[in-house]
Coordinates of C-alpha atoms and ligand atoms in Angstrom, one line a residue:
Chain A
X351 CA -15.5 23.1 -1.3
X352 CA -12.0 22.6 0.1
X353 CA -9.5 20.9 -2.2
X354 CA -6.9 18.5 -0.7
X355 CA -3.7 18.4 -2.7
X356 CA -1.0 15.9 -2.0
X357 CA 2.6 16.6 -3.1
X358 CA 4.2 13.2 -3.5
X359 CA 7.0 11.3 -5.3
X360 CA 8.0 8.0 -3.9
X361 CA 11.7 8.9 -4.2
X362 CA 13.3 11.1 -1.7
X363 CA 14.9 14.5 -2.2
X364 CA 13.3 15.3 -5.5
X365 CA 11.7 18.6 -4.4
X366 CA 8.4 17.8 -2.7
X367 CA 8.8 20.2 0.2
X368 CA 10.2 22.9 -2.0
X369 CA 7.2 22.5 -4.2
X370 CA 4.7 22.3 -1.4
X371 CA 6.0 25.6 0.0
X372 CA 6.0 27.3 -3.4
X373 CA 2.6 26.1 -4.6
X374 CA 1.0 26.7 -1.2
X375 CA 2.4 30.2 -1.2
X376 CA 1.4 30.8 -4.8
X377 CA -2.2 29.8 -4.0
X378 CA -2.3 32.2 -1.1
X379 CA -0.8 35.0 -3.2
X380 CA -3.7 34.5 -5.6
X381 CA -6.2 35.1 -2.7
X382 CA -6.9 31.5 -1.7
X383 CA -6.8 30.6 2.0
X384 CA -4.3 27.8 2.2
X385 CA -2.6 25.5 4.7
X386 CA 0.4 23.4 4.1
X387 CA 0.6 20.3 6.3
X388 CA 4.0 18.5 6.9
X389 CA 3.5 14.7 6.9
X390 CA 7.2 14.0 7.2
X391 CA 7.1 13.1 10.9
X392 CA 10.6 12.9 12.4
X393 CA 12.2 14.9 9.7
X394 CA 10.4 18.2 9.7
X395 CA 11.6 20.5 7.0
X396 CA 8.7 22.5 5.8
X397 CA 8.9 25.0 8.6
X398 CA 12.5 25.7 7.7
X399 CA 11.7 26.3 4.1
X400 CA 8.7 28.5 5.1
X401 CA 10.9 30.4 7.6
X402 CA 8.7 29.7 10.6
X403 CA 10.8 27.1 12.5
X404 CA 11.3 29.4 15.5
X405 CA 7.6 29.7 16.0
X406 CA 6.6 26.0 16.2
X407 CA 5.0 25.3 19.6
X408 CA 2.6 22.5 18.8
X409 CA 2.5 20.3 15.7
X410 CA 0.3 18.0 13.6
X411 CA 1.0 15.0 15.9
X412 CA 0.0 17.0 19.0
X413 CA -3.4 17.7 17.3
X414 CA -3.8 14.1 16.2
X415 CA -3.3 13.0 19.8
X416 CA -5.5 15.7 21.3
X417 CA -2.6 17.3 23.0
X418 CA -3.3 20.7 21.4
X419 CA -6.1 22.2 19.4
X420 CA -5.8 22.9 15.7
X421 CA -5.8 26.7 16.3
X422 CA -3.0 26.3 18.7
X423 CA -0.9 24.4 16.2
X424 CA -1.6 26.4 13.0
X425 CA 1.3 28.8 12.4
X426 CA 0.4 31.9 10.5
X427 CA 2.8 32.9 7.7
X428 CA 4.5 36.2 8.5
X429 CA 4.2 37.5 4.9
X430 CA 0.7 36.4 3.8
X431 CA -2.2 36.4 6.2
X432 CA -4.2 33.7 4.4
X433 CA -1.4 31.2 4.6
X434 CA -0.8 28.7 7.4
X435 CA 1.6 25.9 8.2
X436 CA 1.0 22.8 10.3
X437 CA 4.4 21.5 11.2
X438 CA 5.4 17.9 11.7
X439 CA 6.9 16.7 14.9
X440 CA 10.6 16.1 15.1
X441 CA 10.5 14.0 18.3
X442 CA 7.9 11.4 17.3
X443 CA 8.1 8.7 14.8
X444 CA 5.8 7.7 11.8
X445 CA 3.7 5.4 14.0
X446 CA 2.3 8.5 15.7
X447 CA 0.2 9.1 12.5
X448 CA -3.0 7.2 12.2
X449 CA -5.8 7.3 9.8
X450 CA -8.6 8.3 12.2
X451 CA -6.5 11.1 13.6
X452 CA -5.5 12.4 10.1
X453 CA -9.1 12.2 8.9
X454 CA -10.3 14.3 11.9
X455 CA -7.7 17.0 11.4
X456 CA -8.4 17.2 7.6
X457 CA -12.1 17.4 8.2
X458 CA -11.5 20.3 10.6
X459 CA -9.2 22.0 8.1
X460 CA -11.7 21.7 5.3
X461 CA -14.1 24.0 7.2
X462 CA -11.6 26.8 7.2
X463 CA -9.4 26.5 4.1
X464 CA -9.8 26.5 0.4
X465 CA -6.6 24.5 -0.2
X466 CA -5.0 21.9 2.0
X467 CA -1.5 21.0 0.7
X468 CA -0.1 17.7 2.1
X469 CA 3.7 17.5 1.9
X470 CA 4.3 13.8 1.7
X471 CA 7.4 12.0 3.0
X472 CA 9.4 9.9 0.6
X473 CA 8.7 6.2 0.3
X474 CA 5.4 4.3 0.3
X475 CA 5.0 3.7 4.0
X476 CA 2.4 5.0 6.5
X477 CA 3.3 8.7 6.2
X478 CA 3.2 8.7 2.4
X479 CA 0.0 6.6 2.4
X480 CA -1.8 8.9 4.8
X481 CA -0.6 12.0 3.0
X482 CA -2.3 10.8 -0.2
X483 CA -5.2 8.9 1.2
X484 CA -7.7 11.9 1.4
X485 CA -6.4 13.7 -1.6
X486 CA -8.6 15.2 -4.4
X487 CA -5.5 16.2 -6.5
X488 CA -2.0 14.8 -6.6
X489 CA 1.1 16.6 -7.7
X490 CA 3.6 14.0 -8.5
X491 CA 7.1 15.5 -8.2
X492 CA 9.6 13.8 -10.5
X493 CA 13.2 14.4 -11.4
X494 CA 14.3 13.6 -15.0
X495 CA 16.0 10.4 -14.2
X496 CA 14.9 6.7 -14.5
X497 CA 14.7 5.8 -10.8
X498 CA 12.6 8.9 -10.0
X499 CA 10.3 8.2 -12.9
X500 CA 9.8 4.6 -11.8
X501 CA 9.0 5.6 -8.2
X502 CA 6.5 8.2 -9.5
X503 CA 4.9 5.5 -11.6
X504 CA 4.6 3.3 -8.5
X505 CA 3.0 6.2 -6.6
X506 CA 0.5 6.8 -9.4
X507 CA -0.5 3.1 -9.0
X508 CA -1.1 3.6 -5.3
X509 CA -3.1 6.8 -5.9
X510 CA -5.3 4.8 -8.3
X511 CA -5.8 1.9 -5.9
X512 CA -5.1 2.8 -2.3
X513 CA -6.7 6.2 -1.8
X514 CA -10.0 6.9 -0.2
X515 CA -11.4 7.8 -3.6
X516 CA -10.3 4.5 -5.1
X517 CA -11.6 2.5 -2.2
X518 CA -15.0 4.2 -2.3
X519 CA -15.1 3.9 -6.1
X520 CA -15.4 7.7 -6.5
X521 CA -14.0 9.7 -9.3
X522 CA -10.2 9.2 -9.3
X523 CA -7.7 11.6 -7.9
X524 CA -6.6 14.2 -10.5
X525 CA -3.0 13.6 -11.3
X526 CA -0.5 16.2 -12.3
X527 CA 3.2 15.8 -13.2
X528 CA 5.6 18.3 -11.9
X529 CA 9.1 17.8 -13.3
X530 CA 11.7 19.5 -11.0
X531 CA 15.5 20.0 -11.1
X532 CA 15.3 20.1 -14.9
X533 CA 18.6 20.9 -16.5
X534 CA 18.2 21.4 -20.3
X535 CA 22.0 21.3 -20.8
X536 CA 22.2 17.8 -19.3
X537 CA 19.1 16.7 -21.2
X538 CA 20.8 17.9 -24.4
X539 CA 23.9 15.9 -23.6
X540 CA 21.7 12.8 -23.0
X541 CA 22.5 12.6 -19.3
X542 CA 18.9 13.2 -18.2
X543 CA 15.5 12.2 -19.6
X544 CA 13.7 14.9 -21.5
X545 CA 10.2 16.3 -20.7
X546 CA 8.8 14.3 -23.6
X547 CA 10.4 11.0 -22.3
X548 CA 9.0 11.5 -18.8
X549 CA 5.5 12.5 -20.1
X550 CA 5.5 9.5 -22.4
X551 CA 6.4 7.0 -19.7
X552 CA 4.0 8.4 -17.0
X553 CA 1.3 9.5 -19.4
X554 CA -0.2 12.1 -17.1
X555 CA -0.7 15.9 -17.7
X556 CA 2.3 18.2 -17.2
X557 CA 1.7 20.8 -14.6
X558 CA 5.1 22.4 -14.9
X559 CA 8.8 22.1 -15.4
X560 CA 11.0 23.7 -12.7
X561 CA 14.6 24.2 -13.8
X562 CA 17.5 23.2 -11.6
X563 CA 18.3 26.6 -10.0
X564 CA 20.6 28.3 -7.6
X565 CA 17.6 30.3 -6.5
X566 CA 16.1 27.3 -4.8
X567 CA 19.0 26.8 -2.4
X568 CA 19.3 30.5 -1.7
X569 CA 15.5 30.7 -1.0
X570 CA 15.5 27.7 1.4
X571 CA 18.5 29.0 3.3
X572 CA 16.6 32.3 3.8
X573 CA 13.4 30.6 4.7
X574 CA 11.5 32.2 1.8
X575 CA 9.5 30.1 -0.6
X576 CA 11.2 30.4 -4.0
X577 CA 8.0 31.5 -5.7
X578 CA 8.4 34.8 -3.9
X579 CA 11.7 35.4 -5.8
X580 CA 9.9 36.5 -8.9
X581 CA 13.1 37.4 -10.7
X582 CA 14.3 33.8 -10.6
X583 CA 13.6 31.1 -13.2
X584 CA 12.4 28.6 -10.6
X585 CA 10.1 31.2 -9.0
X586 CA 8.6 32.0 -12.3
X587 CA 8.2 28.4 -13.3
X588 CA 6.4 27.7 -10.0
X589 CA 4.1 30.7 -10.6
X590 CA 3.2 29.3 -14.0
X591 CA 2.5 25.9 -12.4
X592 CA 0.1 27.5 -9.9
X593 CA -1.7 29.3 -12.7
X594 CA -2.1 26.1 -14.5
X595 CA -3.4 24.4 -11.4
X596 CA -6.0 27.0 -11.3
X597 CA -7.0 26.3 -14.8
X598 CA -5.1 28.9 -16.8
X599 CA -3.3 28.0 -20.0
X600 CA 0.3 29.0 -19.7
X601 CA 3.1 28.2 -22.1
X602 CA 5.9 26.1 -20.7
X603 CA 9.2 27.9 -20.2
X604 CA 12.8 27.0 -19.3
X605 CA 12.7 23.8 -21.4
X606 CA 15.5 24.9 -23.8
X607 CA 19.2 25.4 -23.3
X608 CA 19.7 29.1 -22.3
X609 CA 20.9 31.2 -25.2
X610 CA 23.7 33.3 -23.9
X611 CA 25.5 34.7 -26.9
X612 CA 25.6 38.4 -27.7
X613 CA 23.9 38.0 -31.1
X614 CA 21.2 35.9 -29.6
X615 CA 20.6 38.6 -26.9
X616 CA 20.5 41.3 -29.5
X617 CA 18.1 39.5 -31.8
X618 CA 16.1 37.8 -29.2
X619 CA 15.1 34.2 -28.8
X620 CA 12.6 32.3 -30.8
X621 CA 9.6 33.2 -28.7
Chain B
X1007 CA -40.0 -29.9 -8.3
X1008 CA -42.7 -32.5 -8.1
X1009 CA -42.6 -36.3 -7.7
X1010 CA -43.4 -36.9 -11.3
X1011 CA -40.0 -35.3 -12.3
X1012 CA -38.1 -37.8 -10.3
X1013 CA -39.5 -40.7 -12.2
X1014 CA -39.0 -39.0 -15.5
X1015 CA -37.1 -41.0 -17.9
X1016 CA -35.5 -38.0 -19.7
X1017 CA -31.8 -38.2 -19.1
X1018 CA -30.6 -35.4 -16.9
X1019 CA -27.0 -35.6 -18.0
X1020 CA -25.1 -35.9 -21.2
X1021 CA -21.6 -37.4 -21.8
X1022 CA -19.7 -35.0 -23.9
X1023 CA -16.3 -35.5 -25.4
X1024 CA -13.9 -32.8 -24.4
X1025 CA -10.4 -31.6 -25.1
X1026 CA -9.1 -29.7 -22.2
X1027 CA -5.8 -28.0 -22.2
X1028 CA -4.3 -28.8 -18.9
X1029 CA -0.8 -28.1 -17.5
X1030 CA 1.2 -31.2 -16.7
X1031 CA 3.6 -30.9 -13.8
X1032 CA 6.2 -33.4 -14.9
X1033 CA 8.6 -34.7 -12.2
X1034 CA 12.1 -35.4 -13.6
X1035 CA 13.3 -36.9 -10.3
X1036 CA 11.9 -37.8 -6.9
X1037 CA 13.3 -34.7 -5.0
X1038 CA 10.4 -33.1 -3.3
X1039 CA 12.5 -30.6 -1.3
X1040 CA 13.9 -29.2 -4.5
X1041 CA 10.4 -29.1 -6.1
X1042 CA 9.1 -27.2 -3.1
X1043 CA 11.9 -24.6 -3.4
X1044 CA 11.6 -24.2 -7.2
X1045 CA 7.8 -23.8 -7.0
X1046 CA 8.2 -21.2 -4.3
X1047 CA 10.7 -19.4 -6.5
X1048 CA 8.3 -19.3 -9.4
X1049 CA 5.4 -18.1 -7.2
X1050 CA 7.7 -15.4 -5.7
X1051 CA 8.3 -14.1 -9.3
X1052 CA 4.6 -14.1 -10.3
X1053 CA 2.5 -14.1 -7.2
X1054 CA -0.8 -15.2 -8.7
X1055 CA 0.7 -17.3 -11.3
X1056 CA -0.6 -20.5 -9.8
X1057 CA -4.0 -19.5 -8.6
X1058 CA -5.6 -22.8 -7.9
X1059 CA -4.3 -23.8 -11.3
X1060 CA -5.5 -27.3 -12.2
X1061 CA -2.6 -29.6 -13.1
X1062 CA -1.9 -33.2 -14.0
X1063 CA 0.9 -34.8 -12.2
X1064 CA 3.3 -36.5 -14.6
X1065 CA 5.1 -39.2 -12.8
X1066 CA 6.2 -41.3 -15.8
X1067 CA 9.7 -40.0 -15.9
X1068 CA 10.4 -41.6 -12.5
X1069 CA 12.4 -44.8 -12.8
X1070 CA 13.1 -47.7 -10.6
X1071 CA 16.3 -45.9 -9.6
X1072 CA 14.2 -43.2 -7.9
X1073 CA 13.2 -43.8 -4.3
X1074 CA 9.5 -44.5 -3.5
X1075 CA 7.4 -41.3 -4.0
X1076 CA 5.5 -39.9 -1.1
X1077 CA 2.5 -38.9 -3.2
X1078 CA 0.6 -37.4 -0.2
X1079 CA 3.6 -35.0 0.4
X1080 CA 3.7 -34.1 -3.3
X1081 CA 0.0 -33.2 -3.2
X1082 CA 0.6 -31.1 -0.1
X1083 CA 3.4 -29.2 -1.9
X1084 CA 1.2 -28.6 -4.9
X1085 CA -1.7 -27.3 -2.8
X1086 CA 0.6 -25.0 -0.8
X1087 CA 1.7 -23.3 -4.0
X1088 CA -1.7 -23.0 -5.6
X1089 CA -1.7 -26.0 -7.8
X1090 CA -4.7 -28.3 -7.8
X1091 CA -3.9 -31.9 -8.9
X1092 CA -6.7 -33.3 -11.1
X1093 CA -5.1 -36.6 -11.6
X1094 CA -1.8 -38.3 -12.4
X1095 CA -0.1 -40.3 -15.1
X1096 CA 2.2 -42.9 -13.7
X1097 CA 4.1 -46.0 -14.8
X1098 CA 5.7 -47.4 -11.6
X1099 CA 3.4 -49.8 -9.9
X1100 CA 4.1 -48.2 -6.5
X1101 CA 3.0 -44.8 -7.8
X1102 CA -0.2 -46.3 -9.3
X1103 CA -1.1 -48.0 -6.1
X1104 CA -0.5 -44.8 -4.1
X1105 CA -2.7 -42.8 -6.4
X1106 CA -5.4 -45.4 -6.1
X1107 CA -5.2 -45.3 -2.3
X1108 CA -5.4 -41.5 -2.3
X1109 CA -8.3 -41.5 -4.7
X1110 CA -6.3 -39.6 -7.3
X1111 CA -7.6 -40.4 -10.8
X1112 CA -5.1 -42.1 -13.1
X1113 CA -5.0 -41.0 -16.7
X1114 CA -3.6 -42.9 -19.7
X1115 CA 0.0 -42.3 -20.2
X1116 CA 1.2 -39.7 -22.7
X1117 CA 2.8 -42.5 -24.7
X1118 CA -0.5 -44.3 -25.1
X1119 CA 0.3 -47.0 -22.6
X1120 CA -2.8 -48.0 -20.7
X1121 CA -3.2 -48.0 -17.0
X1122 CA -1.9 -51.5 -16.1
X1123 CA -4.3 -52.1 -13.3
X1124 CA -7.3 -54.4 -13.6
X1125 CA -10.3 -52.5 -14.9
X1126 CA -13.8 -53.7 -15.5
X1127 CA -14.4 -53.7 -19.2
X1128 CA -17.4 -51.5 -19.9
X1129 CA -18.7 -51.9 -23.4
X1130 CA -19.1 -48.8 -25.5
X1131 CA -22.6 -47.5 -25.3
X1132 CA -24.3 -49.2 -28.1
X1133 CA -27.2 -46.9 -29.1
X1134 CA -26.4 -43.2 -28.8
X1135 CA -22.7 -42.6 -29.3
X1136 CA -21.0 -40.2 -27.1
X1137 CA -21.3 -36.8 -28.7
X1138 CA -18.1 -36.4 -30.7
X1139 CA -15.2 -34.4 -29.4
X1140 CA -16.2 -31.1 -30.8
X1141 CA -13.6 -28.6 -29.5
X1142 CA -14.2 -27.8 -25.9
X1143 CA -16.6 -25.1 -25.1
X1144 CA -15.0 -23.3 -22.2
X1145 CA -17.2 -21.3 -20.0
X1146 CA -17.1 -17.8 -21.5
X1147 CA -15.9 -15.1 -19.1
X1148 CA -16.5 -11.5 -20.1
X1149 CA -13.4 -9.8 -21.3
X1150 CA -11.7 -7.6 -18.8
X1151 CA -11.1 -4.1 -20.3
X1152 CA -8.7 -1.7 -18.5
X1153 CA -8.7 1.9 -19.7
X1154 CA -6.4 3.4 -17.1
X1155 CA -2.6 3.0 -17.0
X1156 CA -1.4 -0.1 -15.2
X1157 CA 1.4 1.1 -13.0
X1158 CA 4.5 -0.5 -11.5
X1159 CA 3.5 -2.8 -8.6
X1160 CA 0.0 -3.3 -9.9
X1161 CA -1.3 -6.7 -11.0
X1162 CA -4.3 -7.3 -13.1
X1163 CA -5.7 -10.8 -13.6
X1164 CA -8.5 -11.8 -16.0
X1165 CA -9.5 -15.1 -14.5
X1166 CA -11.0 -17.5 -17.0
X1167 CA -11.0 -14.9 -19.9
X1168 CA -9.3 -12.3 -22.0
X1169 CA -7.7 -9.1 -20.9
X1170 CA -7.6 -5.9 -23.0
X1171 CA -5.6 -2.9 -21.8
X1172 CA -6.1 0.4 -23.7
X1173 CA -3.5 2.3 -21.8
X1174 CA 0.2 2.1 -20.9
X1175 CA 1.6 -0.8 -18.9
X1176 CA 4.6 0.4 -16.8
X1177 CA 7.7 -1.5 -15.9
X1178 CA 7.0 -3.6 -12.8
X1179 CA 3.3 -4.0 -13.7
X1180 CA 1.9 -7.4 -14.3
X1181 CA -0.9 -8.6 -16.6
X1182 CA -2.3 -12.1 -16.2
X1183 CA -5.1 -13.8 -18.1
X1184 CA -6.3 -17.3 -18.6
X1185 CA -7.1 -16.3 -22.2
X1186 CA -5.5 -13.8 -24.6
X1187 CA -4.0 -10.5 -23.7
X1188 CA -4.2 -7.4 -25.9
X1189 CA -2.3 -4.2 -25.1
X1190 CA -2.9 -1.1 -27.1
X1191 CA -0.7 1.4 -25.1
X1192 CA 3.1 1.1 -24.7
X1193 CA 3.9 -2.2 -23.1
X1194 CA 6.8 -2.1 -20.6
X1195 CA 5.6 -4.5 -17.9
X1196 CA 5.1 -8.3 -17.6
X1197 CA 2.5 -10.2 -19.6
X1198 CA 1.4 -13.7 -18.8
X1199 CA -1.3 -15.2 -21.1
X1200 CA -2.8 -18.6 -20.7
X1201 CA -1.9 -18.3 -17.1
X1202 CA -3.6 -21.6 -16.1
X1203 CA -2.0 -23.5 -18.9
X1204 CA -3.9 -22.7 -22.0
X1205 CA -1.3 -23.1 -24.7
X1206 CA -3.6 -21.7 -27.3
X1207 CA -3.6 -18.3 -25.6
X1208 CA -2.0 -15.4 -27.5
X1209 CA -0.6 -12.0 -26.8
X1210 CA -1.1 -9.0 -29.0
X1211 CA 0.6 -5.6 -28.5
X1212 CA 1.3 -2.4 -30.4
X1213 CA 4.7 -1.9 -29.0
X1214 CA 6.8 -4.8 -27.8
X1215 CA 9.0 -3.4 -25.0
X1216 CA 7.8 -5.9 -22.3
X1217 CA 9.9 -7.1 -19.4
X1218 CA 8.5 -10.6 -19.8
X1219 CA 6.2 -12.4 -22.1
X1220 CA 4.7 -15.8 -21.1
X1221 CA 2.2 -18.2 -22.6
X1222 CA 1.2 -21.2 -20.6
X1223 CA 4.3 -20.9 -18.6
X1224 CA 6.8 -20.7 -21.5
X1225 CA 8.4 -17.3 -21.2
X1226 CA 11.0 -14.9 -22.6
X1227 CA 12.5 -12.1 -20.6
X1228 CA 13.5 -8.6 -21.8
X1229 CA 17.1 -9.6 -22.2
X1230 CA 16.1 -12.1 -24.9
X1231 CA 13.3 -9.9 -26.3
X1232 CA 15.5 -7.0 -26.9
X1233 CA 17.6 -9.0 -29.3
X1234 CA 14.6 -9.7 -31.4
X1235 CA 14.2 -7.6 -34.5
X1236 CA 10.5 -7.2 -33.4
X1237 CA 11.5 -5.2 -30.3
X1238 CA 9.5 -2.0 -30.2
X1239 CA 7.2 -3.2 -33.0
X1240 CA 3.5 -4.2 -33.0
X1241 CA 3.5 -8.0 -32.6
X1242 CA 1.5 -11.1 -32.0
X1243 CA 2.9 -13.8 -29.8
X1244 CA 1.8 -17.4 -29.8
X1245 CA 3.1 -20.8 -28.6
X1246 CA 4.1 -23.6 -30.9
X1247 CA 5.3 -26.6 -29.0
X1248 CA 7.7 -25.2 -26.5
X1249 CA 8.7 -22.1 -28.5
X1250 CA 7.2 -18.6 -28.2
X1251 CA 6.8 -17.2 -31.7
X1252 CA 6.9 -13.5 -32.1
X1253 CA 5.5 -12.3 -35.4
X1254 CA 5.0 -8.8 -36.7
X1255 CA 1.4 -7.7 -36.8
Ligands
ATP1069 N1 14.6 23.2 -8.8 C1 15.7 23.0 -7.9 N2 16.9 23.4 -8.2 C2 17.9 23.2 -7.4 N3 17.8 22.5 -6.2 C3 16.6 22.0 -5.9 C4 15.5 22.2 -6.7 N4 14.4 21.6 -6.1 C5 14.9 21.1 -5.0 N5 16.2 21.3 -4.8 C6 17.0 20.9 -3.7 O1 16.9 19.5 -3.5 C7 16.9 19.2 -2.2 C8 15.7 18.4 -1.8 O2 14.6 19.2 -1.9 P1 13.3 19.0 -1.0 O3 13.6 19.0 0.4 O4 12.2 19.9 -1.5 O5 12.9 17.5 -1.5 P2 11.9 16.5 -0.9 O6 11.3 15.7 -2.0 O7 10.9 17.2 0.0 O8 12.9 15.6 0.0 P3 12.4 14.5 1.1 O9 12.0 13.3 0.3 O10 13.6 14.3 1.9 O11 11.2 15.1 1.9 C9 17.1 20.5 -1.4 O12 18.4 20.7 -1.0 C10 16.6 21.5 -2.4 O13 17.2 22.8 -2.1
MG1070 MG1 10.3 16.8 2.1

C-alpha cells in the first residue's frame, strides 16, 4: 500500500524542500520506489534542489488540467532509477490547484509508487491544505525558534481537523517532528530553543534533528540532495531520520556542541 | 393517547422553585452604538463566547438623564452578537412600558423593588406549596473528554457541561465550557469556564501557564497571571464575587 507523506511547516524557509528532497532520495536509496511532488505552485524549487530543473517539460498543474499525462510529467532522477520528481509550475498561481485534480493525480501515483512525498508550500492556504489533505504521515519541519514552533503547532491542529483522515473519522495522520537548522552552540547560549523545549511544546515524536550545516547550501547549489553527501553531518542526520521513518531505532546525533580540542579528539567523546 | 387521558385529573405539570445563574447585561448608559462596538470586540476575541447565551437585560442604571431607550434596537444588537434576552429589570416607567409592549418579561429589581405596574394579586396556592427551592437541577450533559493535544487555532466547546483535556493545550488554542474545565497536560492556551454565565464553574489545571483564564466572563490575561506566585503550578480557579481566585491544588 502506497504511503503519502506530507512535509509541512506553516512557516516559510525552515527546510521543507531540503527535507523532501533528502528523505525522498533516502527512501529510494533503500530500495523504495518514490516520487516527490512539489506543491509550491509559482515558486518551484524542488527541481533545483534535485538537480533536474533543465529537464522539466510538463508539470503537476499540466497533469491536473489534463494538458499532459502523468508519465509525460514525471521526471526520472538521473542518479537513482526508482526516484521521480513531479515539478510545480512556475507560471501558474495557487488557484490552479484543486482538490479533485490533486485527488486524481495522487490516486494514479499510488498505483505505481511506494512513497509519495508532498513538498508543501509555506502558510495555511490552498497549496498547503491540499498538500496535507491526503496524507497518511506528516513530517512537521520546525526550526528551534518560537515563531516556527507556533506555526508547526497550528499545522498540527489542521492535520488533526482538516485532513481527509480527520474528515472521514479515520485513524489520524501519523505525526513526526523534524527539527532542522539546529545549532547546538546557539542553543547552549540560550539563543535558540533546545530539542527538549520543542518536543515538550509540540508533544509529538522526534524523527530527527538536522544540524545547521554548510553542506546543505553546497548540496543545493550543486543540485544534489544533501543525503547523498554521506560525509556531512546533515547528510548523516537525514539518513538516520529515514531509517527511523522506516521503523529502525537509531540514536540521535549532533545534539551536543562539537568537541574540537586536541585532548577530546585523542580521548574520544562520550559515546 | 386515548380520550380518557385528556380528562384525567392528574396534574401534568409541577411548579418547581429554581435558582438559575444567569448573566446580566447591565447597561451603564443609553449608548447603543458603543454597546454594539464593544460586544463586537468581545466576540472577536472569543468567537463562540456568546453562543445563544441567555441574558437578563439590566436597565436599572439608566436614569432620567439618559435619553429614551430603543428597546427593540437593543434586542436586535443582543441577538446579532449571540445573546438571547430572557427578560429585563427596569426602573424607568418608559422602559417598563417598552418591555411590556414587546412582550419581554420584567423581573423584580436587584434591589428588591417590585415591578411598579399594576398586577393582579394571585393568592399563594393554599394546599400544596410550591416545591421548595432545592438547588437547580441543570440538565446533565455528558462530560466532553479530549485526549489529543488541542493546537493553536483550535477551539473546543463543551456546551452545557464540563470539559476534560488530558493532553497539552497550545498557545492560541481555546477551551470553552458551560461547566468546569480540567486540564491535565501543560496549559498554554485560553480557558473559559462557565461560558454562559455560570459563576459556580471552576477551572482545574496541573500547570498554570495559560494565556487567559475566565469564569462567567470575569477574566485574567497572561500578563496578570505571570505575576501570580501560582504561575506554572497546579491550581484551582474559582470566582468569588467579581474576583478570580487562584489557589494551589
Ligand atoms: N540544515 C540546514 N543548514 C543550513 N541551511 C539550511 C538547512 N536546511 C535548510 N537550509 C537553508 O534554508 C533555506 C530554506 O530551505 P528550504 O528551501 O528547504 O525551505 P522551505 O521550508 O522549503 O522554504 P519555503 O517555505 O520557501 O518552501 C535554503 O537556503 C536552505 O539551503
Ligand atoms: Mg519549499
